[in-house]
mmCIF file of C-alpha atoms in Angstrom:
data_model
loop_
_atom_site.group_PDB
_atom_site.id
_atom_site.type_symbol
_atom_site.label_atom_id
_atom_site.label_comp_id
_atom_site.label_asym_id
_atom_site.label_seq_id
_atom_site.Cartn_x
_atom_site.Cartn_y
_atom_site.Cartn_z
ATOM 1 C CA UNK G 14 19.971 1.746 14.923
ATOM 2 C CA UNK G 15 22.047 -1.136 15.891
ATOM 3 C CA UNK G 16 20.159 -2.992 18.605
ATOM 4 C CA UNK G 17 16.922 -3.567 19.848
ATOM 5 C CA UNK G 18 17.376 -5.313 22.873
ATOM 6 C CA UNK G 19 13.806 -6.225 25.203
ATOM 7 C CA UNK G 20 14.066 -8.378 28.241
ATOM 8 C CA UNK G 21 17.442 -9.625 26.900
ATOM 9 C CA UNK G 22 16.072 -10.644 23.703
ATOM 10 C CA UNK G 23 17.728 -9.111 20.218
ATOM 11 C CA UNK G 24 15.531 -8.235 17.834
ATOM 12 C CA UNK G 25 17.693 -6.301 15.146
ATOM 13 C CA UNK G 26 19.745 -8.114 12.650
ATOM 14 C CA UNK G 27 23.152 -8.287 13.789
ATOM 15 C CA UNK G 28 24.799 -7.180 10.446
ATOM 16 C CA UNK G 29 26.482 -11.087 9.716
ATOM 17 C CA UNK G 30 27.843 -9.862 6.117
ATOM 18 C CA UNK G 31 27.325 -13.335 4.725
ATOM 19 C CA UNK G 32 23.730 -12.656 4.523
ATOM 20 C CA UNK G 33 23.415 -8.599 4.445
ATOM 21 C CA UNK G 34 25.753 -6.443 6.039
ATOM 22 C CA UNK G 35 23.498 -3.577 7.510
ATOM 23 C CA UNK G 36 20.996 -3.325 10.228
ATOM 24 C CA UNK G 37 18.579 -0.576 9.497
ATOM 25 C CA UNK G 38 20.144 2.223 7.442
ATOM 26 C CA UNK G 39 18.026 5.315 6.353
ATOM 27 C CA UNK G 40 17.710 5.830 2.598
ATOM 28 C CA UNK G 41 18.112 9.104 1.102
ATOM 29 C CA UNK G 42 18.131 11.097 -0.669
ATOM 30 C CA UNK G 43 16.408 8.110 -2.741
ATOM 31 C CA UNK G 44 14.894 5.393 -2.048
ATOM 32 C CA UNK G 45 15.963 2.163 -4.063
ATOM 33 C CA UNK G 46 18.165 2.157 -7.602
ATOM 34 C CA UNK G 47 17.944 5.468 -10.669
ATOM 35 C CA UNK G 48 17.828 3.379 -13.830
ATOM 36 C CA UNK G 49 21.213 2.659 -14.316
ATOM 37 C CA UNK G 50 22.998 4.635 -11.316
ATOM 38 C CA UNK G 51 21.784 7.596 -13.186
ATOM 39 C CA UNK G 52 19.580 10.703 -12.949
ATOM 40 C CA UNK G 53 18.890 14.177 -14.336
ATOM 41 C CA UNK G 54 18.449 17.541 -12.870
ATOM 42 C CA UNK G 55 17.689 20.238 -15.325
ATOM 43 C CA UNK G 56 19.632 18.347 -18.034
ATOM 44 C CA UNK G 57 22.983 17.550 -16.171
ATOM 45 C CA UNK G 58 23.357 13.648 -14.948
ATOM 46 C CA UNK G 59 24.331 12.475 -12.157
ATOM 47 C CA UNK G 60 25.022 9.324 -10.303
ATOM 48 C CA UNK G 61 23.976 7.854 -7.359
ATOM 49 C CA UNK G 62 24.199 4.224 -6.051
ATOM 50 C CA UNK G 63 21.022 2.246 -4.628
ATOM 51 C CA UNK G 64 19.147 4.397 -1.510
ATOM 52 C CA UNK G 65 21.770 7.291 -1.842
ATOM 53 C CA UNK G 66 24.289 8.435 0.285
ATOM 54 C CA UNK G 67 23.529 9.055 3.677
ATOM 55 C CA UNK G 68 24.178 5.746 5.154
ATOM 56 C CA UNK G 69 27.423 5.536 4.542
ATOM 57 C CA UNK G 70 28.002 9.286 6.510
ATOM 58 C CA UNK G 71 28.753 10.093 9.658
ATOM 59 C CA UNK G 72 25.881 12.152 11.422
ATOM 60 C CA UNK G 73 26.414 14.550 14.265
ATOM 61 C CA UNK G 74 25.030 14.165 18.090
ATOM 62 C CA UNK G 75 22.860 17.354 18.216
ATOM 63 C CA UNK G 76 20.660 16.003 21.315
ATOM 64 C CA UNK G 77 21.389 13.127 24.110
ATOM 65 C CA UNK G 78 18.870 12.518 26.534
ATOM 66 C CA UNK G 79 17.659 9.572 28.631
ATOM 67 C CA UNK G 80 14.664 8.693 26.269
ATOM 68 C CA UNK G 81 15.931 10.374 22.925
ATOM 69 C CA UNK G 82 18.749 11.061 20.916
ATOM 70 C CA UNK G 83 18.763 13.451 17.514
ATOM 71 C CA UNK G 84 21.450 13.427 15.209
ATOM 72 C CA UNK G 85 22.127 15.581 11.884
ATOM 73 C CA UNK G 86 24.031 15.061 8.394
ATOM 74 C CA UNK G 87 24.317 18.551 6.425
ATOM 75 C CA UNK G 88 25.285 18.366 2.634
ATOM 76 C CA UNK G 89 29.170 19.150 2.327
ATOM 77 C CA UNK G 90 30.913 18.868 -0.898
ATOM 78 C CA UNK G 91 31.235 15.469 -1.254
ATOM 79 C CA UNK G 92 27.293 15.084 -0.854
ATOM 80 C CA UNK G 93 26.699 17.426 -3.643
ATOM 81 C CA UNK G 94 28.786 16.039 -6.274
ATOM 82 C CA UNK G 95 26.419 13.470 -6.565
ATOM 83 C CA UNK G 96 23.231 15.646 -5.631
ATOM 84 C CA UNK G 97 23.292 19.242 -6.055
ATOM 85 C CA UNK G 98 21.217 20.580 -3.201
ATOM 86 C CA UNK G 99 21.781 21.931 0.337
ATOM 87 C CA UNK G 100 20.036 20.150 2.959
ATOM 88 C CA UNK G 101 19.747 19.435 6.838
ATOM 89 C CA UNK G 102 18.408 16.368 7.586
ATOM 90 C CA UNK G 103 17.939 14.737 11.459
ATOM 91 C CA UNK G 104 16.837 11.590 12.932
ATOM 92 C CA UNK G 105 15.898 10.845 16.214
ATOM 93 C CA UNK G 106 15.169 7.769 18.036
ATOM 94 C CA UNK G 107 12.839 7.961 21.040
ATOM 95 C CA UNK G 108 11.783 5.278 23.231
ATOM 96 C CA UNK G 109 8.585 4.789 25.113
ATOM 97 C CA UNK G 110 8.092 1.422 26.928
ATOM 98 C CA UNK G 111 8.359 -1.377 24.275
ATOM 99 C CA UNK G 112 8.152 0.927 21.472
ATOM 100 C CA UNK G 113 10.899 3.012 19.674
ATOM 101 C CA UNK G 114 9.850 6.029 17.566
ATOM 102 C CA UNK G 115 11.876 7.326 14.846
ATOM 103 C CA UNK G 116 11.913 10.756 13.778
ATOM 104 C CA UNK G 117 12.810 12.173 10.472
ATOM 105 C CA UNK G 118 13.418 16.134 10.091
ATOM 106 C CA UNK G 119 14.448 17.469 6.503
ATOM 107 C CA UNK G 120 14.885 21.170 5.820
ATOM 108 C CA UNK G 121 15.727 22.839 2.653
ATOM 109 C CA UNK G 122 18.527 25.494 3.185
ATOM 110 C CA UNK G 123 19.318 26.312 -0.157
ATOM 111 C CA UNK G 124 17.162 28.917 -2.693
ATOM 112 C CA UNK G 125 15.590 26.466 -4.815
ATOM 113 C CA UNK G 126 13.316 23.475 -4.524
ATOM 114 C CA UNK G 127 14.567 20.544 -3.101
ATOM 115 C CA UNK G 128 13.347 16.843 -4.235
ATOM 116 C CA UNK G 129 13.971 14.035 -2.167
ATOM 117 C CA UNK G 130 12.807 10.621 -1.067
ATOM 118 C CA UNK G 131 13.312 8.942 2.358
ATOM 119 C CA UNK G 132 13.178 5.702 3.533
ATOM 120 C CA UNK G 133 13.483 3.235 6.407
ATOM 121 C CA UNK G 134 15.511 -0.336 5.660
ATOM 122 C CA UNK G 135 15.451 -1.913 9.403
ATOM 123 C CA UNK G 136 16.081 -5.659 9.523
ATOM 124 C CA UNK G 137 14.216 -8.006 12.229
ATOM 125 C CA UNK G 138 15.274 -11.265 12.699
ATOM 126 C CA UNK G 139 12.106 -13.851 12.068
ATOM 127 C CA UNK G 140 10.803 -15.479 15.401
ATOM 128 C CA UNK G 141 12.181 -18.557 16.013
ATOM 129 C CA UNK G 142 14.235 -18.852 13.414
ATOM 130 C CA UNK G 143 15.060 -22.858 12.030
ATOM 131 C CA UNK G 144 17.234 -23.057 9.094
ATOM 132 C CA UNK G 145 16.348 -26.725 8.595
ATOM 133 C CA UNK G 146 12.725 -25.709 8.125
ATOM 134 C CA UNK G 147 10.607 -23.171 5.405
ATOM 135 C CA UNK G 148 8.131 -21.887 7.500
ATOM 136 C CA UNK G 149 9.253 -18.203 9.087
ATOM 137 C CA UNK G 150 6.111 -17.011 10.493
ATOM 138 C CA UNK G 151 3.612 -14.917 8.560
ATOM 139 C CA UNK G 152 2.840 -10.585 7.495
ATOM 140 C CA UNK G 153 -0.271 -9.088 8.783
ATOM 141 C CA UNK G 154 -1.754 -5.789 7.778
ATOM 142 C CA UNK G 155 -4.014 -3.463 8.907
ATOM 143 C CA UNK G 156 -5.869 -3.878 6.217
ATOM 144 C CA UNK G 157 -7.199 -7.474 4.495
ATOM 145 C CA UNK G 158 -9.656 -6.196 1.061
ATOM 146 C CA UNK G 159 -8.150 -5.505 -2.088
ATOM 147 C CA UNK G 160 -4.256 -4.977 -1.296
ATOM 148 C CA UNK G 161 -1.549 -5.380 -4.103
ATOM 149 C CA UNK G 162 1.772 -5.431 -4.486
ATOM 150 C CA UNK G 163 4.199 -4.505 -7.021
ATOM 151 C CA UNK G 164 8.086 -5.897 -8.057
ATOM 152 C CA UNK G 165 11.482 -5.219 -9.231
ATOM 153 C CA UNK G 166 11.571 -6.596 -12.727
ATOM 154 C CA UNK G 167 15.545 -5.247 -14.158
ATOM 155 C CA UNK G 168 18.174 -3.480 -12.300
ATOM 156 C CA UNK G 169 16.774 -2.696 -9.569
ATOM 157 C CA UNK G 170 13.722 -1.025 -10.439
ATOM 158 C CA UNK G 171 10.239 -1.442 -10.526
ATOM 159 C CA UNK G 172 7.439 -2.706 -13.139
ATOM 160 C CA UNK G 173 4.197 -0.893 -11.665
ATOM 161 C CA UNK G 174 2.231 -2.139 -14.582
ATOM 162 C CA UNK G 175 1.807 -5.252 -13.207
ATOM 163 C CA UNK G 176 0.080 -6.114 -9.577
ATOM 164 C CA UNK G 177 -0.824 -9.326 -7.416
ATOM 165 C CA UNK G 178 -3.204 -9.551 -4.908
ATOM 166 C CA UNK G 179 -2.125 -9.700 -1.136
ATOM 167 C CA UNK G 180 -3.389 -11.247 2.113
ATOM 168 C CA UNK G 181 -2.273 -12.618 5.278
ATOM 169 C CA UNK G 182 1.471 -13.214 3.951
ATOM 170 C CA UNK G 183 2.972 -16.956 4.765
ATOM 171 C CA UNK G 184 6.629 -16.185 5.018
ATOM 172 C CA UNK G 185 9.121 -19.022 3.845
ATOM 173 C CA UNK G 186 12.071 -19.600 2.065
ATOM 174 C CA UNK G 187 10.576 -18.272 -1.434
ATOM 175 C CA UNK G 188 8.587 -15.479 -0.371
ATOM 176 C CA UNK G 189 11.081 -13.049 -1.810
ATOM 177 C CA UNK G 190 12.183 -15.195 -5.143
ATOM 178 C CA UNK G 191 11.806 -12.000 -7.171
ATOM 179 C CA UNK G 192 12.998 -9.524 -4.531
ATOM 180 C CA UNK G 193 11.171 -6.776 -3.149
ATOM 181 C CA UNK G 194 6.933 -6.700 -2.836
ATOM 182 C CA UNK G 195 6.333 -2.867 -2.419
ATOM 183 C CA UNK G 196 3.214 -1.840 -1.816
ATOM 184 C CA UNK G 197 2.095 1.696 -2.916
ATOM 185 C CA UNK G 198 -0.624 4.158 -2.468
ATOM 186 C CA UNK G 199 -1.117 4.474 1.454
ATOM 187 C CA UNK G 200 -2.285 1.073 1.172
ATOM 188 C CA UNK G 201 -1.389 0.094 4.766
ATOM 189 C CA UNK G 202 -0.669 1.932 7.890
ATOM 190 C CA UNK G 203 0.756 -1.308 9.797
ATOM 191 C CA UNK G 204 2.626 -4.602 9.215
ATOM 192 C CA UNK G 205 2.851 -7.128 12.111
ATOM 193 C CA UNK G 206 5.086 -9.806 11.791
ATOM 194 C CA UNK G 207 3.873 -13.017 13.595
ATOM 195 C CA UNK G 208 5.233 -16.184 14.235
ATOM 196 C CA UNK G 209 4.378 -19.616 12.875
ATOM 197 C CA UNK G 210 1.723 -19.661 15.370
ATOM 198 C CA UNK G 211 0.252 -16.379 14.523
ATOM 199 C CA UNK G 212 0.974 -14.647 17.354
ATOM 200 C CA UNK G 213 2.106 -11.270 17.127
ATOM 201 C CA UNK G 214 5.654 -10.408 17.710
ATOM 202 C CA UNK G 215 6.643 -7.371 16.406
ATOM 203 C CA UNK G 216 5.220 -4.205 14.662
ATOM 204 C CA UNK G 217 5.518 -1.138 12.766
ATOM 205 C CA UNK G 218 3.210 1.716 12.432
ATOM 206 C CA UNK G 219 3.712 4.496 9.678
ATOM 207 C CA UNK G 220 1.645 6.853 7.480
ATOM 208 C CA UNK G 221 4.502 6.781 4.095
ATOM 209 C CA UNK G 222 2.879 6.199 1.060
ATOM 210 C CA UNK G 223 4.674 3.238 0.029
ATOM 211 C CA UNK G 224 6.318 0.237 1.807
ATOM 212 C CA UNK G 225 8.482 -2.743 0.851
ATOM 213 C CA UNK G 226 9.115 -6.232 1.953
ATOM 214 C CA UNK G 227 12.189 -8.127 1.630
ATOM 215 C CA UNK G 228 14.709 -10.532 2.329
ATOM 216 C CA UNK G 229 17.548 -11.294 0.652
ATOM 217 C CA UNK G 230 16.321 -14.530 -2.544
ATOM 218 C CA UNK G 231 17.727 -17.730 -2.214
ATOM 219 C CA UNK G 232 20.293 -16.904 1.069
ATOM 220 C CA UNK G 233 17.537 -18.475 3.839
ATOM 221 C CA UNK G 234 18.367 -15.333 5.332
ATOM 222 C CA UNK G 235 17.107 -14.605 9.793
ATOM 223 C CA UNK G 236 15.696 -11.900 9.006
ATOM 224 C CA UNK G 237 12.920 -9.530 7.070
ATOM 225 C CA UNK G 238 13.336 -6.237 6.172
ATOM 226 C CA UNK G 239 9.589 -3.849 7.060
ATOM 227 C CA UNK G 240 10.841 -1.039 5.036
ATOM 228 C CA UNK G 241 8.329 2.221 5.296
ATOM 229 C CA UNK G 242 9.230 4.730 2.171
ATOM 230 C CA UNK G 243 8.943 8.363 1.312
ATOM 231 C CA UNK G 244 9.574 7.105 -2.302
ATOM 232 C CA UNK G 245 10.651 4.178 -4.280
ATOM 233 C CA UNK G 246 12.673 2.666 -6.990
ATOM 234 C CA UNK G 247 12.575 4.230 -10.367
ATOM 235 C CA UNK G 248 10.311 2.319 -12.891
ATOM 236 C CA UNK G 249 12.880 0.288 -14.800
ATOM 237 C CA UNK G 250 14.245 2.511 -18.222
ATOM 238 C CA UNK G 251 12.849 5.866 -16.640
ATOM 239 C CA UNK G 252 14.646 8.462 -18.246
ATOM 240 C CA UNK G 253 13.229 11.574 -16.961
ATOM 241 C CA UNK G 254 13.835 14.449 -14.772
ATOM 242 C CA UNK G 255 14.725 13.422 -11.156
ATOM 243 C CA UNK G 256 11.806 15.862 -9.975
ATOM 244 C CA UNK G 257 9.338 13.655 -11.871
ATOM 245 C CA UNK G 258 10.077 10.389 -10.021
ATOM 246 C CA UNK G 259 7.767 8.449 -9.148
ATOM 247 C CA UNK G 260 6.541 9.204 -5.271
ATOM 248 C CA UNK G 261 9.316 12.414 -4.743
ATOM 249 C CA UNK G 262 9.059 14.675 -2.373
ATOM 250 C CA UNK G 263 9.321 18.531 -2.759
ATOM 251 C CA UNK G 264 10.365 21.212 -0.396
ATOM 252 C CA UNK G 265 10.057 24.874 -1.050
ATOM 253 C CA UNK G 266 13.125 27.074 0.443
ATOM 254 C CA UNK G 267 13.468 27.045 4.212
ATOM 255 C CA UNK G 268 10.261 25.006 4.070
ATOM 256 C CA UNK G 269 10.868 21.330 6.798
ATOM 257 C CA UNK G 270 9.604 17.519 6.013
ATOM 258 C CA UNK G 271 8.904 15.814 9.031
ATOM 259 C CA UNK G 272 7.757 11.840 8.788
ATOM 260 C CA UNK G 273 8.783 8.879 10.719
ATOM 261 C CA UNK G 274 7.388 5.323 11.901
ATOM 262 C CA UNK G 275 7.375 3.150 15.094
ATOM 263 C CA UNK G 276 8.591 -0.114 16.223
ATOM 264 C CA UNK G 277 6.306 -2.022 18.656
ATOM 265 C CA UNK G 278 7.709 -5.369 20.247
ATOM 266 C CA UNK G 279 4.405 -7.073 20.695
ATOM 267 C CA UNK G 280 5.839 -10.200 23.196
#
């Protein structure tokens, strides 16, 4: 995705690389750093950069319709130098009224099983943005009792030992200090982000098991990241089999994923 455009109003971040020069790249085949660019499958290591690879590829058109469009990245040779499996996987974008659904599609067509994680990164700028001011607006969730958040604490990765509780989230120019909140466990099926007089102006709906929150610390950055993940972040020194991530995904031979979200504009 590079726009969102409703009733001439642009609601994706426009990619300014002063701040963060994406606007809502998918994340896989993980999601977030490997301790030290690094991971192991059946004893060999490999490297791979924070949230993988397929960003930074070129997908193919497979569908183009008035409503929807599909596209697919298939591993090549450059993909499995730095991860050794054969995959297909498509994304679609469908729209329906003031909502966009994305669609994610990944099949295993190699002989073996195929771990993976998958994640969303989409950047929205905050409502009424003032740079002079700290106020942004505010996080709603579908869910108010007992939520908790976790954080990066070295390189990257994750302490998931330690949790803090979580509301109605007042967004301002510390919210993100120390990075990322990621919230695990299905804990929430929707985050609303409102403006500073709680009204709602956009959404996004998704069933993933975890989700994280960011924007970039200390740049009084437009914008928020809603990230819903089919993974996360290694836990920081995790030296262990890349299966055995936390939150992977497994796929049997010729065996499909399918998962997604949607983005509502609420004005």
């Amino acid at each position: 995705l590079c726009n969102i455009v409703c009733n001439g109003k642009e609601y994706l971040w426009q990619a300014d690389p002063s701040f963060w020069k994406r606007h809502s790249p998918v994340l896989f085949p993980i999601v977030g750093s490997v301790w030290e660019n690094e991971y192991r499958i059946d004893g060999a290591t490999y490297n791979l950069t924070q949230h993988g690879f397929a960003r930074d590829m070129n997908f193919e058109l497979i569908r183009e319709q008035p409503d929807e469009l599909r596209y697919r990245l298939a591993d090549n040779e450059e993909s499995r130098r730095r991860y050794p499996f054969p995959f297909r996987l498509e994304i679609g974008y469908r729209i329906q009224g003031k909502q966009i659904e994305v669609l994610w599609e990944v099949k295993n067509t190699g002989d073996k099983e195929l771990h993976f994680q998958i994640g969303a990164h989409p950047a929205f700028y905050f409502p009424a943005f003032d740079m002079k001011s700290n106020e942004r607006g505010y996080l709603g969730f579908d869910r108010t009792e007992d939520l908790k958040y976790i954080l990066i604490s070295e390189k990257g990765c994750a302490d998931p030992e330690h949790e803090y509780p979580l509301r109605l989230l007042p967004l301002d120019t510390h919210t993100f200090d120390r990075d990322a909140l990621i919230l695990e466990n299905n804990q929430v099926e929707k985050v609303t982000l409102y403006n500073k007089e709680k009204q709602p102006y956009l959404s996004l709906r998704f069933t993933t098991p975890v989700a994280g929150l960011w924007s970039p610390p200390a740049k009084n950055a437009p914008f928020i990241c809603i990230e819903p993940w089919y993974g996360r972040c290694d836990r920081a020194h995790y030296d262990g089999e890349y299966k055995d991530k936390d939150w992977m995904q497994h796929l049997q031979p010729a065996a499909v994923f399918k998962g997604g979200y949607v983005i509502q504009i609420e004005e």
